[in-house]
CSV table of C-alpha atoms and ligand atoms in Angstrom, one decimal:
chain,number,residue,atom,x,y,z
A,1,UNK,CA,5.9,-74.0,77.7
A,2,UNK,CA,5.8,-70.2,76.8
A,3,UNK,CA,7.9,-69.2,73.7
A,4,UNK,CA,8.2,-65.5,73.3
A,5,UNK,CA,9.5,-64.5,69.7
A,6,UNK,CA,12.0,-61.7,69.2
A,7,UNK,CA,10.6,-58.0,68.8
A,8,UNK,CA,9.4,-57.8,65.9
A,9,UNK,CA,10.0,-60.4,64.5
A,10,UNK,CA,8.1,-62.2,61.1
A,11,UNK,CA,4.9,-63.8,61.4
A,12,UNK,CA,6.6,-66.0,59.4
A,13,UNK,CA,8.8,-67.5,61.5
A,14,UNK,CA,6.3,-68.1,64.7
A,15,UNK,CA,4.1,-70.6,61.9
A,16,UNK,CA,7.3,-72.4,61.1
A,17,UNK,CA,7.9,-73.0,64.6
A,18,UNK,CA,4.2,-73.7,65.6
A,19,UNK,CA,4.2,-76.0,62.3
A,20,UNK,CA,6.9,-78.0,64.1
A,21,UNK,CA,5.5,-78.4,67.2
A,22,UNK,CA,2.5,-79.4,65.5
A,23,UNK,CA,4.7,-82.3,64.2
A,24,UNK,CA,5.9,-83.1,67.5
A,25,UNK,CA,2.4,-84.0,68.7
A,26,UNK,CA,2.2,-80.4,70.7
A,27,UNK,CA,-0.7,-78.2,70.3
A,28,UNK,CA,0.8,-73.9,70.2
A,29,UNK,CA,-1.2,-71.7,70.8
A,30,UNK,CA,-0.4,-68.2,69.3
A,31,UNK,CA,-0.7,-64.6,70.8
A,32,UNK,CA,0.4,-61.9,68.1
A,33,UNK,CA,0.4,-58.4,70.1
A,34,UNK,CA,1.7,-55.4,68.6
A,35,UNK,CA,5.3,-55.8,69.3
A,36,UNK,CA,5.4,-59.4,70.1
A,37,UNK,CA,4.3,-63.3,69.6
A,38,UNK,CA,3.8,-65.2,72.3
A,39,UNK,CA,3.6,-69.2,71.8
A,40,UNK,CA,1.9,-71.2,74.2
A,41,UNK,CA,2.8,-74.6,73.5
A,42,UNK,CA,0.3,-76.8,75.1
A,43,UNK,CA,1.1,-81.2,75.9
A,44,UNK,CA,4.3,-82.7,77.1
A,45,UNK,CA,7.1,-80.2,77.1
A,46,UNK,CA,9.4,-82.5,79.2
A,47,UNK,CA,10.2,-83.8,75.1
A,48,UNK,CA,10.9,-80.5,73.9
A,49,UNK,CA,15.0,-79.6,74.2
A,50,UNK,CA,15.2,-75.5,75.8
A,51,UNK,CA,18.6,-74.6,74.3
A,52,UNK,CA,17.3,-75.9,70.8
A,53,UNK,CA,14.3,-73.8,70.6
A,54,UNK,CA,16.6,-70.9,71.7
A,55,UNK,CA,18.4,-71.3,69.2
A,56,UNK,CA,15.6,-71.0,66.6
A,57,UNK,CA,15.1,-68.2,64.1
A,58,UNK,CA,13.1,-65.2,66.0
A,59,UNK,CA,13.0,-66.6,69.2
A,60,UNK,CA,13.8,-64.7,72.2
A,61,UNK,CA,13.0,-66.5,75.2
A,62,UNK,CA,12.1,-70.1,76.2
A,63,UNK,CA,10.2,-70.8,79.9
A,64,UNK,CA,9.1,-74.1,81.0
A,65,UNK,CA,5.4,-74.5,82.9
A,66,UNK,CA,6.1,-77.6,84.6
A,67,UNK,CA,9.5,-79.2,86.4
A,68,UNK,CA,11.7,-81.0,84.1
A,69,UNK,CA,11.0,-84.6,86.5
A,70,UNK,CA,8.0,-85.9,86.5
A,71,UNK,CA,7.6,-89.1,88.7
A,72,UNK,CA,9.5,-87.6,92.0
A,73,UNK,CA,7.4,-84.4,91.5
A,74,UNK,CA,5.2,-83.7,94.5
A,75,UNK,CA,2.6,-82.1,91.2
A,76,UNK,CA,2.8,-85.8,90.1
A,77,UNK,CA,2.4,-87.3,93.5
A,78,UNK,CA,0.8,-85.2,96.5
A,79,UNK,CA,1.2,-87.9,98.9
A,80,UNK,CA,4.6,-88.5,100.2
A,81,UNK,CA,6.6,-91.5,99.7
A,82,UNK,CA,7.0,-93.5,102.9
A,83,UNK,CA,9.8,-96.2,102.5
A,84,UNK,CA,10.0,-99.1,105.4
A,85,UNK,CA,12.8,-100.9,106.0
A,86,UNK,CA,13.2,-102.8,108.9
A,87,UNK,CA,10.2,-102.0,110.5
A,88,UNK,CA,11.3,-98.2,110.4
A,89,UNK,CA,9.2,-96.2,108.0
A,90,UNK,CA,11.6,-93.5,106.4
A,91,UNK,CA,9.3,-90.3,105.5
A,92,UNK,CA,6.9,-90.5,108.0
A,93,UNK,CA,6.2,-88.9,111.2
A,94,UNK,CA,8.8,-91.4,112.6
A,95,UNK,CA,12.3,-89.8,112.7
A,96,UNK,CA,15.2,-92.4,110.3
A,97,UNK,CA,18.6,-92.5,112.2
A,98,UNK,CA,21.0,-94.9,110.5
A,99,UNK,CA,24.3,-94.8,112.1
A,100,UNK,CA,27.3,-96.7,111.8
A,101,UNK,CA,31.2,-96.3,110.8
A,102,UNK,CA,32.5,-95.0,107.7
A,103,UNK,CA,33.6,-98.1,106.2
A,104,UNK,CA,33.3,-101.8,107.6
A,105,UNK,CA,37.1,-102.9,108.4
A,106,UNK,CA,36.8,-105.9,110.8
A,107,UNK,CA,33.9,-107.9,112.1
A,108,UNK,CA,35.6,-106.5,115.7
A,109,UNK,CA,35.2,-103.4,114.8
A,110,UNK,CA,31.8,-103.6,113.2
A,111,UNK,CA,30.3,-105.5,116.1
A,112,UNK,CA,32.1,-102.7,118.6
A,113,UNK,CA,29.6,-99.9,116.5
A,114,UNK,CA,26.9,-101.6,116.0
A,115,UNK,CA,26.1,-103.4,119.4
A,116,UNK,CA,26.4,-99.6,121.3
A,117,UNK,CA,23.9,-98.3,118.4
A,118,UNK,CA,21.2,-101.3,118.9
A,119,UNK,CA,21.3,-100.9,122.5
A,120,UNK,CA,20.4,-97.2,121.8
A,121,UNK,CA,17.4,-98.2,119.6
A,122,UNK,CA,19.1,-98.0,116.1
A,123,UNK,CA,17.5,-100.4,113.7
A,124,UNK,CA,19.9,-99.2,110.4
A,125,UNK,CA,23.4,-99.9,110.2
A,126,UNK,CA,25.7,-98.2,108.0
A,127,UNK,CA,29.2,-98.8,106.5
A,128,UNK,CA,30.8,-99.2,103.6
A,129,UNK,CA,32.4,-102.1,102.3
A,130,UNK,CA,33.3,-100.8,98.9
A,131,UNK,CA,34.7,-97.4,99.5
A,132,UNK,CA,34.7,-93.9,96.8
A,133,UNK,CA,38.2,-92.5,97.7
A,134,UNK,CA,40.2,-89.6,96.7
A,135,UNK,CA,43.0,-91.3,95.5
A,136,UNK,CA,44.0,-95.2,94.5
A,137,UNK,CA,46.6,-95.4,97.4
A,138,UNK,CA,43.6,-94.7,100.3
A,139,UNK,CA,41.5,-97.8,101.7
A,140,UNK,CA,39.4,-99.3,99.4
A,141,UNK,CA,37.1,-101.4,101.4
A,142,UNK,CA,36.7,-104.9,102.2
A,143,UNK,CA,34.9,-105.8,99.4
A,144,UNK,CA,32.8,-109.5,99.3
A,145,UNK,CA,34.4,-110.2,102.3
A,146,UNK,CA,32.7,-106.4,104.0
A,147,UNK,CA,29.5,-107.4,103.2
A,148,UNK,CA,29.2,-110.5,104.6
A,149,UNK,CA,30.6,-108.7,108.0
A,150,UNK,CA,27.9,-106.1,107.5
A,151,UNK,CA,25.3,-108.7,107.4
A,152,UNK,CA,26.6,-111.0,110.2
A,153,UNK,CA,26.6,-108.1,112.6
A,154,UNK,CA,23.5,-106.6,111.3
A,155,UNK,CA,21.4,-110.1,111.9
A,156,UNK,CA,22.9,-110.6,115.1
A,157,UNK,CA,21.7,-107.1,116.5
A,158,UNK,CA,18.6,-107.5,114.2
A,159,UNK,CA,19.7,-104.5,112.2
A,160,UNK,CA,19.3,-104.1,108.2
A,161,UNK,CA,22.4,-102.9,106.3
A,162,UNK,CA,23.0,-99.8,104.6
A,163,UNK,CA,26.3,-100.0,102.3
A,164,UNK,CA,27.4,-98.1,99.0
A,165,UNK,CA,27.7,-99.5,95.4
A,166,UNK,CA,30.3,-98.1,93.0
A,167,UNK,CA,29.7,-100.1,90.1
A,168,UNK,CA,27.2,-102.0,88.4
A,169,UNK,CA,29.1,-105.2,88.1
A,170,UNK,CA,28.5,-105.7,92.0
A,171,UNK,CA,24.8,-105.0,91.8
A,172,UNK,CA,23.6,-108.8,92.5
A,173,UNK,CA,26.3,-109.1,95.1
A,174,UNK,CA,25.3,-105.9,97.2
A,175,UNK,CA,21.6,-106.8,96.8
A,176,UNK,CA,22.4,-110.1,97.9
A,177,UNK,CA,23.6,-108.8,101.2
A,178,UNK,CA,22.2,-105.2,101.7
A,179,UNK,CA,18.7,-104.1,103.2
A,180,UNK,CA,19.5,-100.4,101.6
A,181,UNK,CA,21.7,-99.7,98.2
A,182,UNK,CA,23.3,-96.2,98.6
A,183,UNK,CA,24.4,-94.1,95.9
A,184,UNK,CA,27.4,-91.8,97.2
A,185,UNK,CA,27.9,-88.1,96.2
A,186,UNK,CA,30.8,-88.8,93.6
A,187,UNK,CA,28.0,-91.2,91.8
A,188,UNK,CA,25.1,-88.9,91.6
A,189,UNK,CA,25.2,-88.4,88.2
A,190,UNK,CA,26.6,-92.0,87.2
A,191,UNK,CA,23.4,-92.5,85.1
A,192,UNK,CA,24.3,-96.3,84.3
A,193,UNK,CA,24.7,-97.0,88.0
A,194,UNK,CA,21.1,-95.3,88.7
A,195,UNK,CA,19.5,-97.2,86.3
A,196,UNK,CA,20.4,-100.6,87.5
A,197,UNK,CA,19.3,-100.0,90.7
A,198,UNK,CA,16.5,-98.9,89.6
A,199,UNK,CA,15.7,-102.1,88.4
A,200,UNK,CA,15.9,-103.7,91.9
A,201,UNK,CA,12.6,-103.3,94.5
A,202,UNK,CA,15.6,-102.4,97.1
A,203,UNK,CA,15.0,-99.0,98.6
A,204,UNK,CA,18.1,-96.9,97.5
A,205,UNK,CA,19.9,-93.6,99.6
A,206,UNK,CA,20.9,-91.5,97.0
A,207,UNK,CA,23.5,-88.8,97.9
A,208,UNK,CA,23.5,-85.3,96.5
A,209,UNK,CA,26.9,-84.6,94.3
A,210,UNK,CA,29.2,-82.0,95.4
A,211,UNK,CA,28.2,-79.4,93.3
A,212,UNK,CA,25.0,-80.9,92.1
A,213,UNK,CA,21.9,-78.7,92.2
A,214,UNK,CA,18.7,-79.3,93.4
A,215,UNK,CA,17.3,-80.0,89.7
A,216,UNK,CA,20.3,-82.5,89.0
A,217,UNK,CA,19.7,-83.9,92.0
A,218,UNK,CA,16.2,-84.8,91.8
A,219,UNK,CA,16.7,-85.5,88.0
A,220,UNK,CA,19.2,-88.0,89.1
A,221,UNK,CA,16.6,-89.9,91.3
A,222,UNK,CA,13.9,-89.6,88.5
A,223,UNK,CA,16.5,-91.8,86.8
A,224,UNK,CA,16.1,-94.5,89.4
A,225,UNK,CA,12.2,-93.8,89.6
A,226,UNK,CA,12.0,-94.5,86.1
A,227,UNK,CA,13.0,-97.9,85.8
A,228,UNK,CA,10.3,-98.9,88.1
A,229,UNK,CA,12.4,-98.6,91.9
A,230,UNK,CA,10.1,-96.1,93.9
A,231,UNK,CA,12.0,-96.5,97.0
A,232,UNK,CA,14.6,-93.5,96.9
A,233,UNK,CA,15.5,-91.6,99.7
A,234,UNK,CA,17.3,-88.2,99.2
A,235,UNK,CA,20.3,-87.4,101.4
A,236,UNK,CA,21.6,-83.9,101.9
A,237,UNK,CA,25.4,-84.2,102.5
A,238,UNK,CA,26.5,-81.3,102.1
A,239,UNK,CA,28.2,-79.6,98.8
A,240,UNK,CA,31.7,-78.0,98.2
A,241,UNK,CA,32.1,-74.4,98.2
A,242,UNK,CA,35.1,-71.8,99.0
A,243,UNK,CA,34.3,-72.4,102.9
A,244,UNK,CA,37.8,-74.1,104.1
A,245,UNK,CA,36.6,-74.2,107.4
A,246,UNK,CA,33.8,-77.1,107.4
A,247,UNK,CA,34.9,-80.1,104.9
A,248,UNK,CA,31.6,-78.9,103.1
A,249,UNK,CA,29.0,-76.8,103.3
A,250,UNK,CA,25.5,-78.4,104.4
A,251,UNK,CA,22.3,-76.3,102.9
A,252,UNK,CA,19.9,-77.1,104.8
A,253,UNK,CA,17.2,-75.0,103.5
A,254,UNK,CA,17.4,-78.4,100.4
A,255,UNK,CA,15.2,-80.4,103.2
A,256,UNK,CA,12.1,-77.9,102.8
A,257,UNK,CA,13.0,-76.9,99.3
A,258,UNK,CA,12.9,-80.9,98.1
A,259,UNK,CA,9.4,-81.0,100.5
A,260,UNK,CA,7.9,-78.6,97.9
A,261,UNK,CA,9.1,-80.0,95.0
A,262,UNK,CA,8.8,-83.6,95.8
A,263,UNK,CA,7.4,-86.4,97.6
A,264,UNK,CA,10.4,-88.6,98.3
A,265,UNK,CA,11.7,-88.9,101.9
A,266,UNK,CA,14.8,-86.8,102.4
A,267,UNK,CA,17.6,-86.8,105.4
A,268,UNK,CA,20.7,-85.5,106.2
A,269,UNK,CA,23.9,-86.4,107.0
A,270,UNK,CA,25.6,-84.2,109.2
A,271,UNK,CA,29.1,-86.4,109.1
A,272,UNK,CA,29.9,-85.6,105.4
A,273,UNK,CA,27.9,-82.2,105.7
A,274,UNK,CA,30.4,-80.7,108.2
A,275,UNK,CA,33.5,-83.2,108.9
A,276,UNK,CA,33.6,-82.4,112.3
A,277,UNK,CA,31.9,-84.5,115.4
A,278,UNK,CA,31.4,-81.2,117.4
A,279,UNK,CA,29.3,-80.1,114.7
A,280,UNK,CA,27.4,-83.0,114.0
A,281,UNK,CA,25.1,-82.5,117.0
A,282,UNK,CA,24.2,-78.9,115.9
A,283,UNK,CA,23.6,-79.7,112.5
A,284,UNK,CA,21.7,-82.7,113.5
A,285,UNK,CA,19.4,-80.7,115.3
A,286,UNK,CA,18.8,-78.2,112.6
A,287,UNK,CA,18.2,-81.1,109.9
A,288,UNK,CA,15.4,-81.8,112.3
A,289,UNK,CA,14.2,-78.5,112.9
A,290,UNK,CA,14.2,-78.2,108.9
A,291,UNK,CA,11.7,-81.2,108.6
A,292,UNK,CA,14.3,-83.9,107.7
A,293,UNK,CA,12.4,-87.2,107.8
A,294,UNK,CA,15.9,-89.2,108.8
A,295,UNK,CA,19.9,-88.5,109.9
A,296,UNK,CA,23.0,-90.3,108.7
A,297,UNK,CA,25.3,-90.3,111.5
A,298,UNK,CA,29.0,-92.3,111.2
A,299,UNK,CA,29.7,-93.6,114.4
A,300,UNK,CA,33.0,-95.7,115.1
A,301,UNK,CA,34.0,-97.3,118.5
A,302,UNK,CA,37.9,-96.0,118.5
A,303,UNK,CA,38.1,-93.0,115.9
A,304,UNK,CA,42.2,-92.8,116.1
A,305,UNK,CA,42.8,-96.1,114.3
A,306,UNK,CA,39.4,-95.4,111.8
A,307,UNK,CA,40.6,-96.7,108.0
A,308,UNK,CA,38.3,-94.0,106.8
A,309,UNK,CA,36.7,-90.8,107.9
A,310,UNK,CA,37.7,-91.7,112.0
A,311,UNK,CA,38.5,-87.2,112.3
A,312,UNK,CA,34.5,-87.0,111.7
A,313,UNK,CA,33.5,-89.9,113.6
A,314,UNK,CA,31.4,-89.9,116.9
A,315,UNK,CA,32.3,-92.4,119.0
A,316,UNK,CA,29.5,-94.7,120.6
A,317,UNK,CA,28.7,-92.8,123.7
A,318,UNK,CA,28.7,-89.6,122.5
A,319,UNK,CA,26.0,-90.7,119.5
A,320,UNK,CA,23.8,-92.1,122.3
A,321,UNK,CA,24.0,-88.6,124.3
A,322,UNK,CA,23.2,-86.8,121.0
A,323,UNK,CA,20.5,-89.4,120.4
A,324,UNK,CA,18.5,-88.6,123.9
A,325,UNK,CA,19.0,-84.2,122.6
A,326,UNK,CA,17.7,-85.2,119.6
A,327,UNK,CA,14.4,-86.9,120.9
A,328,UNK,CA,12.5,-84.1,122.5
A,329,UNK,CA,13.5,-81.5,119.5
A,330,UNK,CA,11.5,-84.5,117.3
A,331,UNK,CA,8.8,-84.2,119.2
A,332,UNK,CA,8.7,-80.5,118.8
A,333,UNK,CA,8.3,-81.3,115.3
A,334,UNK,CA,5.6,-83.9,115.7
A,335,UNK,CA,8.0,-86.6,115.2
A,336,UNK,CA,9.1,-89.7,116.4
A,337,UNK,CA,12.4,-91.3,117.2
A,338,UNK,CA,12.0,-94.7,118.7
B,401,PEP,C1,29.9,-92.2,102.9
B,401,PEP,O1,28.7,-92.2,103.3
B,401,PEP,O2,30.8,-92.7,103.6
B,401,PEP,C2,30.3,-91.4,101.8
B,401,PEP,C3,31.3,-91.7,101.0
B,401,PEP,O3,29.5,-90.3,101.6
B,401,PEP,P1,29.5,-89.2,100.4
B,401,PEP,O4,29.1,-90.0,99.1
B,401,PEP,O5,28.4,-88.3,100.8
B,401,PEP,O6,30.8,-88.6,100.3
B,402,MN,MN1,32.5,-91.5,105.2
């Protein structure tokens, strides 16, 4: 950390401040120019709280050295984190595509996704059985009873099971059932939730929030990283802005962004990201050409009568269609998609 003192400003006041970081275990290092001090503080400045310091006498300016996370820092770890599931190794050179409908509302219509998607290759199946809506009077989910509907079908086509938690209380339950615990956008930042599933092995999908940055959002998955879980996979889904025309706008330029900073797996949904299924192929496309290690696609076999999210659905067929586009542009990119 760099801490440059006010013009000039005492001598004084830099050797009460350096005397207080001594006590803090950090070792400053003073530069006294002419017109200024400059502190280098040298040791772990992760501890040390910015807008305090600021606030100091005769301080000017505060600038962190290192990133505020630590153990999803690509600094920390070069390598990237490859998480397998299901025999499909997420942040590899082998292309993730977990598909399925927005929510789980019958085992009909479950087994109507999900046997189209396994004859395509798809080996993650997604849904959610407890559902984060707008408002109280909107489906909920199935609860209990959607999970063991998730699993049924996701044995019976040899799939593993990607479903959302809302709330801690149902941790045990949804790792009873799931292969994959995902963290939706409107819980990004719910830090409880992200530690307790941090204290499962279970790999976790953790959304970006709406209007979460980049530093919250890897901050947030830090969380889960430091209660001992290192099988997080990012998921761009898009964040709000004043756009009316898309349901929300998808950055892709996160995917290479995240790369740099970290060495966590990261893919996109395109569903969320844009809310419309003639956009989804487009975007898909681009997530790959961006170096997205994995898609989220919601797929549901008759869109009209979908519970939840049915005007952004694909339906079956045109999924498989995409699917087939999708596999030479992997290949472009040295990728995979089996
Ligand atoms: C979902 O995946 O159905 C969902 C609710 O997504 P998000 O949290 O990104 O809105
Ligand atoms: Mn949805």
């Amino acid at each position: 950390m760099i801490i440059v003192m006010e013009r000039g400003t005492e001598r004084s006041k830099a050797e009460t401040l350096m005397a207080q970081l001594k006590e803090q275990g950090l070792e400053p290092v003073p530069l006294f120019g002419v017109e200024r001090t400059v502190i280098a503080v040298i040791g772990e400045e992760r501890n040390l709280n910015v807008s305090h310091l600021e606030s100091m006498p005769g301080v000017a300016k505060v600038m962190r050295v290192v990133q505020p996370f630590k153990l999803v820092s690509r600094e920390t770890q070069p390598k990237p984190t490859v998480v397998e599931v299901n025999g499909v190794k997420i942040g590899s050179k082998e292309l993730a595509v977990i598909a399925g409908p927005c929510s789980v509302e019958s085992e009909e219509q479950m087994e109507a996704a999900a046997a189209p998607l396994a004859k395509a290759g798809i080996k993650l199946l997604r849904g959610g059985a407890f559902k984060p809506r707008t408002g109280p009077y909107a489906f909920q989910g199935l609860g209990a009873d959607g999970l063991k509907i998730m699993r049924k079908v996701a044995d019976k086509h040899k799939m593993a099971v990607v479903t959302e938690i809302l709330d801690t209380r149902d941790i045990d339950l949804i790792a009873s059932y799931t292969d994959v615990i995902q963290i939706g956008a409107r819980n990004m930042q719910n830090f409880t939730l992200l530690k307790e599933v941090g204290k499962t092995k279970k790999a976790v999908i953790l959304k970006r929030g709406l209007s979460a940055t980049i530093e919250e959002f890897l901050m947030a998955a830090e969380y889960i990283l430091s209660e001992g879980n290192p099988n997080v996979i990012l998921c761009e889904r898009g964040i709000r802005t004043f756009e009316q025309y898309v349901r929300n706008t998808l950055p892709l330029a996160t995917v290479p962004r995240v790369k740099e900073l970290s060495h966590l797996p990261i893919i996109v949904d395109p569903s969320h990201g844009t809310g419309k299924p003639r956009l989804i192929g487009p975007m898909a496309k681009a997530s790959i050409a961006a170096g997205a290690d994995g898609l989220m696609i919601e797929v549901h076999a008759n869109p009209q009568e979908a519970l939840s999210d049915g005007s952004q659905a694909l339906l079956p067929d045109q999924f498989a269609k995409l699917l087939e586009e999708l596999k030479p542009l992997a290949k472009v990119m040295g990728k995979t998609i089996k």
